[in-house]
Amino acid sequence: MISFKPLSVKKFQAMNRFVRSATCEYLADNDGRPGKRFLELYKELSRGNIGIVITGFAYVMPNGKSAPGQTGIYSDDLIPSWKEVTKLFRDSNSIFIMQIVHGGRQVRPKGNPGPIWAPSAVPDSKYKTQPLEMTETQIKEVIDAFIKAAGRTEEAGFNGIQLHVAHGYLLSQFLSPYTNRRTDDYGGDQEKRTRIVVEIIKGIKQTVNEKFIISAKLNGEDFIEGGLTLNQAIESAKLLKDAGLDLIEISGGMAESKLGSVRKDIANIDQEGYFRDHAREIRKEVGIPTASVGGYRTLEFIEQTLRSGDADLISLCRPFIREPDLLLKFKENEIDKASCISCNKCFNLRGVSCWHLV
Ligand SMILES: Cc1cc2nc3c(=O)[nH]c(=O)nc-3n(C[C@H](O)[C@H](O)[C@H](O)COP(=O)(O)O)c2cc1C
């Protein structure tokens, strides 16, 4: 089975084609420090034989915090707590990556110190924010914060980072013509809208060891009028590859979109892999290792996606919340489908968990 065949990612080897996609844990303290329950969750994941494990989104600046209980990586003081987490993966064969983010306009004003920033002052009807248009100095501050955050993750023992350039958070806001209406060096055409991420990648490459993995989660489409199209996503992905991106994960949607990133009620195989077409087109055009995320549930469909060459890796989020040992069960032929019913009740601000198991 191709699903259980290894894949080289730079100098690392993923033991199989599965990725635990970034999943906000809602288990950090107010300063963004991962605590005891966080460690328990990752201990289980470290034993799950998952090729690549990606943490939930960690904010790189205090005003980039989106959710209560979200982890942070905005200060050197947080490194010792993260070392406790990476220690769990020392004896596991999983590649361990931290997802880093700035929320931009998608932040809850309560619990965020502000000011709320975005490429342009486009209000967000879902988060009910009215962001301020960022100055070039503030853009440089954000670039610097991402580069420093990546350095901290390396020091804490991670094998790489994933830039969150999807789902309508700040970097995804820059890529999207809907949220980025700038006419300076950071907006106006797709190359300029992508520039902030290109500068972050180039800066990280100068900071970290050469084997450190630099990856990104990117929208294949925003699914909002005036938002990022697939062709624009392809153009951005090519620029990110040229800047030195090693691995890309394709998702879609933003908080205001009608078609979201985390679709509910996936009941049959036809509903699986809802961003697969976007992954295929981007992989074909860009040619770097590509993960596809969104609604993968049955081993048969996962195998078919990998065999067809639409993706190199398959990412799952909700199935691993319910069954952190899912791959062990797949491999032993105990089951051939994740039992997650995609009800989305796992979005639990008191700690991510499967509602049906509690
Ligand atoms: C509880 C929960 C938390 C999530 N947190 C993040 C996150 O921190 N970063 C991210 O990129 N996506 C996040 N997602 C989205 C998932 O990574 C994934 O893209 C989406 O759930 C679709 O995959 P699935 O059908 O396998 O769940 C989250 C999803 C859920 C359900």
mmCIF file with all atom_site columns, C-alpha atoms in Angstrom, residues 201-338:
data_model
loop_
_atom_site.group_PDB
_atom_site.id
_atom_site.type_symbol
_atom_site.label_atom_id
_atom_site.label_alt_id
_atom_site.label_comp_id
_atom_site.label_asym_id
_atom_site.label_entity_id
_atom_site.label_seq_id
_atom_site.pdbx_PDB_ins_code
_atom_site.Cartn_x
_atom_site.Cartn_y
_atom_site.Cartn_z
_atom_site.occupancy
_atom_site.B_iso_or_equiv
_atom_site.pdbx_formal_charge
_atom_site.auth_seq_id
_atom_site.auth_comp_id
_atom_site.auth_asym_id
_atom_site.auth_atom_id
_atom_site.pdbx_PDB_model_num
ATOM 1   C CA . ILE A 1 201 ? 10.823  32.174 4.055   1.00 0.00 ? 201 ILE A CA 1
ATOM 2   C CA . LYS A 1 202 ? 14.070  33.798 2.918   1.00 0.00 ? 202 LYS A CA 1
ATOM 3   C CA . GLY A 1 203 ? 14.651  35.193 6.417   1.00 0.00 ? 203 GLY A CA 1
ATOM 4   C CA . ILE A 1 204 ? 13.983  31.830 8.066   1.00 0.00 ? 204 ILE A CA 1
ATOM 5   C CA . LYS A 1 205 ? 16.403  30.095 5.695   1.00 0.00 ? 205 LYS A CA 1
ATOM 6   C CA . GLN A 1 206 ? 19.129  32.451 6.869   1.00 0.00 ? 206 GLN A CA 1
ATOM 7   C CA . THR A 1 207 ? 18.379  31.696 10.526  1.00 0.00 ? 207 THR A CA 1
ATOM 8   C CA . VAL A 1 208 ? 17.936  27.938 10.728  1.00 0.00 ? 208 VAL A CA 1
ATOM 9   C CA . ASN A 1 209 ? 20.003  24.844 10.035  1.00 0.00 ? 209 ASN A CA 1
ATOM 10  C CA . GLU A 1 210 ? 19.848  23.661 6.419   1.00 0.00 ? 210 GLU A CA 1
ATOM 11  C CA . LYS A 1 211 ? 17.950  20.490 7.264   1.00 0.00 ? 211 LYS A CA 1
ATOM 12  C CA . PHE A 1 212 ? 15.138  22.337 9.061   1.00 0.00 ? 212 PHE A CA 1
ATOM 13  C CA . ILE A 1 213 ? 11.867  21.901 7.120   1.00 0.00 ? 213 ILE A CA 1
ATOM 14  C CA . ILE A 1 214 ? 10.072  25.035 5.950   1.00 0.00 ? 214 ILE A CA 1
ATOM 15  C CA . SER A 1 215 ? 6.514   24.248 4.949   1.00 0.00 ? 215 SER A CA 1
ATOM 16  C CA . ALA A 1 216 ? 3.291   26.165 4.425   1.00 0.00 ? 216 ALA A CA 1
ATOM 17  C CA . LYS A 1 217 ? -0.426  25.496 4.524   1.00 0.00 ? 217 LYS A CA 1
ATOM 18  C CA . LEU A 1 218 ? -1.977  27.372 1.648   1.00 0.00 ? 218 LEU A CA 1
ATOM 19  C CA . ASN A 1 219 ? -5.496  27.997 0.417   1.00 0.00 ? 219 ASN A CA 1
ATOM 20  C CA . GLY A 1 220 ? -6.112  26.538 -3.039  1.00 0.00 ? 220 GLY A CA 1
ATOM 21  C CA . GLU A 1 221 ? -9.066  28.937 -3.146  1.00 0.00 ? 221 GLU A CA 1
ATOM 22  C CA . ASP A 1 222 ? -10.801 31.305 -0.710  1.00 0.00 ? 222 ASP A CA 1
ATOM 23  C CA . PHE A 1 223 ? -14.365 30.491 -1.803  1.00 0.00 ? 223 PHE A CA 1
ATOM 24  C CA . ILE A 1 224 ? -15.408 34.108 -1.387  1.00 0.00 ? 224 ILE A CA 1
ATOM 25  C CA . GLU A 1 225 ? -16.251 36.660 -4.055  1.00 0.00 ? 225 GLU A CA 1
ATOM 26  C CA . GLY A 1 226 ? -13.137 38.617 -4.958  1.00 0.00 ? 226 GLY A CA 1
ATOM 27  C CA . GLY A 1 227 ? -10.946 36.197 -2.997  1.00 0.00 ? 227 GLY A CA 1
ATOM 28  C CA . LEU A 1 228 ? -7.969  34.027 -3.962  1.00 0.00 ? 228 LEU A CA 1
ATOM 29  C CA . THR A 1 229 ? -8.542  31.864 -7.043  1.00 0.00 ? 229 THR A CA 1
ATOM 30  C CA . LEU A 1 230 ? -6.804  28.593 -7.878  1.00 0.00 ? 230 LEU A CA 1
ATOM 31  C CA . ASN A 1 231 ? -4.674  30.287 -10.553 1.00 0.00 ? 231 ASN A CA 1
ATOM 32  C CA . GLN A 1 232 ? -3.543  32.916 -8.060  1.00 0.00 ? 232 GLN A CA 1
ATOM 33  C CA . ALA A 1 233 ? -2.788  30.196 -5.510  1.00 0.00 ? 233 ALA A CA 1
ATOM 34  C CA . ILE A 1 234 ? -0.621  28.438 -8.117  1.00 0.00 ? 234 ILE A CA 1
ATOM 35  C CA . GLU A 1 235 ? 1.252   31.682 -8.811  1.00 0.00 ? 235 GLU A CA 1
ATOM 36  C CA . SER A 1 236 ? 1.857   32.221 -5.090  1.00 0.00 ? 236 SER A CA 1
ATOM 37  C CA . ALA A 1 237 ? 2.950   28.607 -4.561  1.00 0.00 ? 237 ALA A CA 1
ATOM 38  C CA . LYS A 1 238 ? 5.549   28.941 -7.341  1.00 0.00 ? 238 LYS A CA 1
ATOM 39  C CA . LEU A 1 239 ? 6.962   32.068 -5.689  1.00 0.00 ? 239 LEU A CA 1
ATOM 40  C CA . LEU A 1 240 ? 7.116   30.292 -2.325  1.00 0.00 ? 240 LEU A CA 1
ATOM 41  C CA . LYS A 1 241 ? 8.917   27.344 -3.906  1.00 0.00 ? 241 LYS A CA 1
ATOM 42  C CA . ASP A 1 242 ? 11.464  29.690 -5.486  1.00 0.00 ? 242 ASP A CA 1
ATOM 43  C CA . ALA A 1 243 ? 11.997  31.278 -2.063  1.00 0.00 ? 243 ALA A CA 1
ATOM 44  C CA . GLY A 1 244 ? 12.869  27.854 -0.619  1.00 0.00 ? 244 GLY A CA 1
ATOM 45  C CA . LEU A 1 245 ? 9.662   26.174 0.525   1.00 0.00 ? 245 LEU A CA 1
ATOM 46  C CA . ASP A 1 246 ? 10.147  22.424 1.111   1.00 0.00 ? 246 ASP A CA 1
ATOM 47  C CA . LEU A 1 247 ? 6.606   21.148 1.531   1.00 0.00 ? 247 LEU A CA 1
ATOM 48  C CA . ILE A 1 248 ? 3.101   22.485 0.932   1.00 0.00 ? 248 ILE A CA 1
ATOM 49  C CA . GLU A 1 249 ? -0.306  21.494 2.315   1.00 0.00 ? 249 GLU A CA 1
ATOM 50  C CA . ILE A 1 250 ? -3.371  22.539 0.342   1.00 0.00 ? 250 ILE A CA 1
ATOM 51  C CA . SER A 1 251 ? -6.565  23.579 2.089   1.00 0.00 ? 251 SER A CA 1
ATOM 52  C CA . GLY A 1 252 ? -9.158  26.276 1.360   1.00 0.00 ? 252 GLY A CA 1
ATOM 53  C CA . GLY A 1 253 ? -11.723 28.730 2.719   1.00 0.00 ? 253 GLY A CA 1
ATOM 54  C CA . MET A 1 254 ? -11.685 31.467 5.334   1.00 0.00 ? 254 MET A CA 1
ATOM 55  C CA . ALA A 1 255 ? -13.959 32.305 8.258   1.00 0.00 ? 255 ALA A CA 1
ATOM 56  C CA . GLU A 1 256 ? -16.280 34.426 6.083   1.00 0.00 ? 256 GLU A CA 1
ATOM 57  C CA . SER A 1 257 ? -16.476 31.884 3.222   1.00 0.00 ? 257 SER A CA 1
ATOM 58  C CA . LYS A 1 258 ? -19.618 29.952 2.484   1.00 0.00 ? 258 LYS A CA 1
ATOM 59  C CA . LEU A 1 259 ? -17.574 26.801 1.885   1.00 0.00 ? 259 LEU A CA 1
ATOM 60  C CA . GLY A 1 260 ? -15.385 26.444 4.931   1.00 0.00 ? 260 GLY A CA 1
ATOM 61  C CA . SER A 1 261 ? -12.118 24.678 5.699   1.00 0.00 ? 261 SER A CA 1
ATOM 62  C CA . VAL A 1 262 ? -13.647 22.196 8.138   1.00 0.00 ? 262 VAL A CA 1
ATOM 63  C CA . ARG A 1 263 ? -16.722 20.819 6.360   1.00 0.00 ? 263 ARG A CA 1
ATOM 64  C CA . LYS A 1 264 ? -19.345 18.992 8.374   1.00 0.00 ? 264 LYS A CA 1
ATOM 65  C CA . ASP A 1 265 ? -21.137 15.681 7.972   1.00 0.00 ? 265 ASP A CA 1
ATOM 66  C CA . ILE A 1 266 ? -18.845 13.765 5.623   1.00 0.00 ? 266 ILE A CA 1
ATOM 67  C CA . ALA A 1 267 ? -20.993 10.668 5.333   1.00 0.00 ? 267 ALA A CA 1
ATOM 68  C CA . ASN A 1 268 ? -19.798 8.996  2.137   1.00 0.00 ? 268 ASN A CA 1
ATOM 69  C CA . ILE A 1 269 ? -16.778 8.636  -0.065  1.00 0.00 ? 269 ILE A CA 1
ATOM 70  C CA . ASP A 1 270 ? -17.980 11.236 -2.616  1.00 0.00 ? 270 ASP A CA 1
ATOM 71  C CA . GLN A 1 271 ? -17.651 13.923 0.033   1.00 0.00 ? 271 GLN A CA 1
ATOM 72  C CA . GLU A 1 272 ? -14.078 13.026 0.922   1.00 0.00 ? 272 GLU A CA 1
ATOM 73  C CA . GLY A 1 273 ? -10.997 14.965 -0.141  1.00 0.00 ? 273 GLY A CA 1
ATOM 74  C CA . TYR A 1 274 ? -12.909 18.181 -0.771  1.00 0.00 ? 274 TYR A CA 1
ATOM 75  C CA . PHE A 1 275 ? -9.772  20.143 -1.774  1.00 0.00 ? 275 PHE A CA 1
ATOM 76  C CA . ARG A 1 276 ? -8.192  17.265 -3.736  1.00 0.00 ? 276 ARG A CA 1
ATOM 77  C CA . ASP A 1 277 ? -8.581  18.990 -7.126  1.00 0.00 ? 277 ASP A CA 1
ATOM 78  C CA . HIS A 1 278 ? -6.754  22.044 -5.824  1.00 0.00 ? 278 HIS A CA 1
ATOM 79  C CA . ALA A 1 279 ? -3.913  19.892 -4.486  1.00 0.00 ? 279 ALA A CA 1
ATOM 80  C CA . ARG A 1 280 ? -3.620  18.087 -7.822  1.00 0.00 ? 280 ARG A CA 1
ATOM 81  C CA . GLU A 1 281 ? -3.379  21.304 -9.844  1.00 0.00 ? 281 GLU A CA 1
ATOM 82  C CA . ILE A 1 282 ? -0.886  22.927 -7.473  1.00 0.00 ? 282 ILE A CA 1
ATOM 83  C CA . ARG A 1 283 ? 1.271   19.805 -7.264  1.00 0.00 ? 283 ARG A CA 1
ATOM 84  C CA . LYS A 1 284 ? 1.283   19.494 -11.053 1.00 0.00 ? 284 LYS A CA 1
ATOM 85  C CA . GLU A 1 285 ? 2.241   23.139 -11.608 1.00 0.00 ? 285 GLU A CA 1
ATOM 86  C CA . VAL A 1 286 ? 4.609   23.678 -8.706  1.00 0.00 ? 286 VAL A CA 1
ATOM 87  C CA . GLY A 1 287 ? 6.280   20.312 -8.216  1.00 0.00 ? 287 GLY A CA 1
ATOM 88  C CA . ILE A 1 288 ? 7.102   20.196 -4.525  1.00 0.00 ? 288 ILE A CA 1
ATOM 89  C CA . PRO A 1 289 ? 5.924   17.530 -2.055  1.00 0.00 ? 289 PRO A CA 1
ATOM 90  C CA . THR A 1 290 ? 2.234   18.263 -1.581  1.00 0.00 ? 290 THR A CA 1
ATOM 91  C CA . ALA A 1 291 ? -0.166  17.241 1.167   1.00 0.00 ? 291 ALA A CA 1
ATOM 92  C CA . SER A 1 292 ? -3.904  17.299 0.632   1.00 0.00 ? 292 SER A CA 1
ATOM 93  C CA . VAL A 1 293 ? -6.213  17.981 3.587   1.00 0.00 ? 293 VAL A CA 1
ATOM 94  C CA . GLY A 1 294 ? -9.970  18.036 4.011   1.00 0.00 ? 294 GLY A CA 1
ATOM 95  C CA . GLY A 1 295 ? -12.338 15.191 4.703   1.00 0.00 ? 295 GLY A CA 1
ATOM 96  C CA . TYR A 1 296 ? -10.164 12.123 4.153   1.00 0.00 ? 296 TYR A CA 1
ATOM 97  C CA . ARG A 1 297 ? -11.753 9.209  5.986   1.00 0.00 ? 297 ARG A CA 1
ATOM 98  C CA . THR A 1 298 ? -11.446 5.871  4.154   1.00 0.00 ? 298 THR A CA 1
ATOM 99  C CA . LEU A 1 299 ? -8.224  4.068  3.426   1.00 0.00 ? 299 LEU A CA 1
ATOM 100 C CA . GLU A 1 300 ? -9.464  3.183  -0.054  1.00 0.00 ? 300 GLU A CA 1
ATOM 101 C CA . PHE A 1 301 ? -9.970  6.848  -0.975  1.00 0.00 ? 301 PHE A CA 1
ATOM 102 C CA . ILE A 1 302 ? -6.621  7.821  0.562   1.00 0.00 ? 302 ILE A CA 1
ATOM 103 C CA . GLU A 1 303 ? -4.869  5.103  -1.451  1.00 0.00 ? 303 GLU A CA 1
ATOM 104 C CA . GLN A 1 304 ? -6.613  6.191  -4.633  1.00 0.00 ? 304 GLN A CA 1
ATOM 105 C CA . THR A 1 305 ? -5.622  9.856  -4.101  1.00 0.00 ? 305 THR A CA 1
ATOM 106 C CA . LEU A 1 306 ? -1.987  8.955  -3.536  1.00 0.00 ? 306 LEU A CA 1
ATOM 107 C CA . ARG A 1 307 ? -1.841  6.444  -6.389  1.00 0.00 ? 307 ARG A CA 1
ATOM 108 C CA . SER A 1 308 ? -3.346  8.905  -8.850  1.00 0.00 ? 308 SER A CA 1
ATOM 109 C CA . GLY A 1 309 ? -0.531  11.321 -8.049  1.00 0.00 ? 309 GLY A CA 1
ATOM 110 C CA . ASP A 1 310 ? -2.887  14.051 -6.843  1.00 0.00 ? 310 ASP A CA 1
ATOM 111 C CA . ALA A 1 311 ? -0.912  14.320 -3.597  1.00 0.00 ? 311 ALA A CA 1
ATOM 112 C CA . ASP A 1 312 ? 2.209   12.923 -1.937  1.00 0.00 ? 312 ASP A CA 1
ATOM 113 C CA . LEU A 1 313 ? 0.785   13.032 1.569   1.00 0.00 ? 313 LEU A CA 1
ATOM 114 C CA . ILE A 1 314 ? -2.678  12.953 3.120   1.00 0.00 ? 314 ILE A CA 1
ATOM 115 C CA . SER A 1 315 ? -3.460  15.101 6.148   1.00 0.00 ? 315 SER A CA 1
ATOM 116 C CA . LEU A 1 316 ? -6.135  14.335 8.682   1.00 0.00 ? 316 LEU A CA 1
ATOM 117 C CA . CYS A 1 317 ? -7.321  16.386 11.608  1.00 0.00 ? 317 CYS A CA 1
ATOM 118 C CA . ARG A 1 318 ? -10.649 15.322 13.110  1.00 0.00 ? 318 ARG A CA 1
ATOM 119 C CA . PRO A 1 319 ? -10.055 11.568 12.699  1.00 0.00 ? 319 PRO A CA 1
ATOM 120 C CA . PHE A 1 320 ? -6.939  11.788 14.900  1.00 0.00 ? 320 PHE A CA 1
ATOM 121 C CA . ILE A 1 321 ? -8.877  13.666 17.598  1.00 0.00 ? 321 ILE A CA 1
ATOM 122 C CA . ARG A 1 322 ? -11.176 10.695 17.925  1.00 0.00 ? 322 ARG A CA 1
ATOM 123 C CA . GLU A 1 323 ? -8.595  7.986  17.176  1.00 0.00 ? 323 GLU A CA 1
ATOM 124 C CA . PRO A 1 324 ? -4.969  8.994  17.781  1.00 0.00 ? 324 PRO A CA 1
ATOM 125 C CA . ASP A 1 325 ? -4.108  5.337  17.079  1.00 0.00 ? 325 ASP A CA 1
ATOM 126 C CA . LEU A 1 326 ? -5.969  5.331  13.747  1.00 0.00 ? 326 LEU A CA 1
ATOM 127 C CA . LEU A 1 327 ? -2.942  4.341  11.676  1.00 0.00 ? 327 LEU A CA 1
ATOM 128 C CA . LEU A 1 328 ? -2.137  1.378  13.898  1.00 0.00 ? 328 LEU A CA 1
ATOM 129 C CA . LYS A 1 329 ? -5.701  0.163  13.295  1.00 0.00 ? 329 LYS A CA 1
ATOM 130 C CA . PHE A 1 330 ? -5.434  0.822  9.529   1.00 0.00 ? 330 PHE A CA 1
ATOM 131 C CA . LYS A 1 331 ? -2.174  -1.060 9.324   1.00 0.00 ? 331 LYS A CA 1
ATOM 132 C CA . GLU A 1 332 ? -3.431  -4.073 11.252  1.00 0.00 ? 332 GLU A CA 1
ATOM 133 C CA . ASN A 1 333 ? -6.516  -4.181 8.998   1.00 0.00 ? 333 ASN A CA 1
ATOM 134 C CA . GLU A 1 334 ? -8.697  -3.728 12.050  1.00 0.00 ? 334 GLU A CA 1
ATOM 135 C CA . ILE A 1 335 ? -10.653 -0.982 10.279  1.00 0.00 ? 335 ILE A CA 1
ATOM 136 C CA . ASP A 1 336 ? -10.631 0.625  6.839   1.00 0.00 ? 336 ASP A CA 1
ATOM 137 C CA . LYS A 1 337 ? -12.415 3.885  7.697   1.00 0.00 ? 337 LYS A CA 1
ATOM 138 C CA . ALA A 1 338 ? -12.019 6.466  10.425  1.00 0.00 ? 338 ALA A CA 1
#
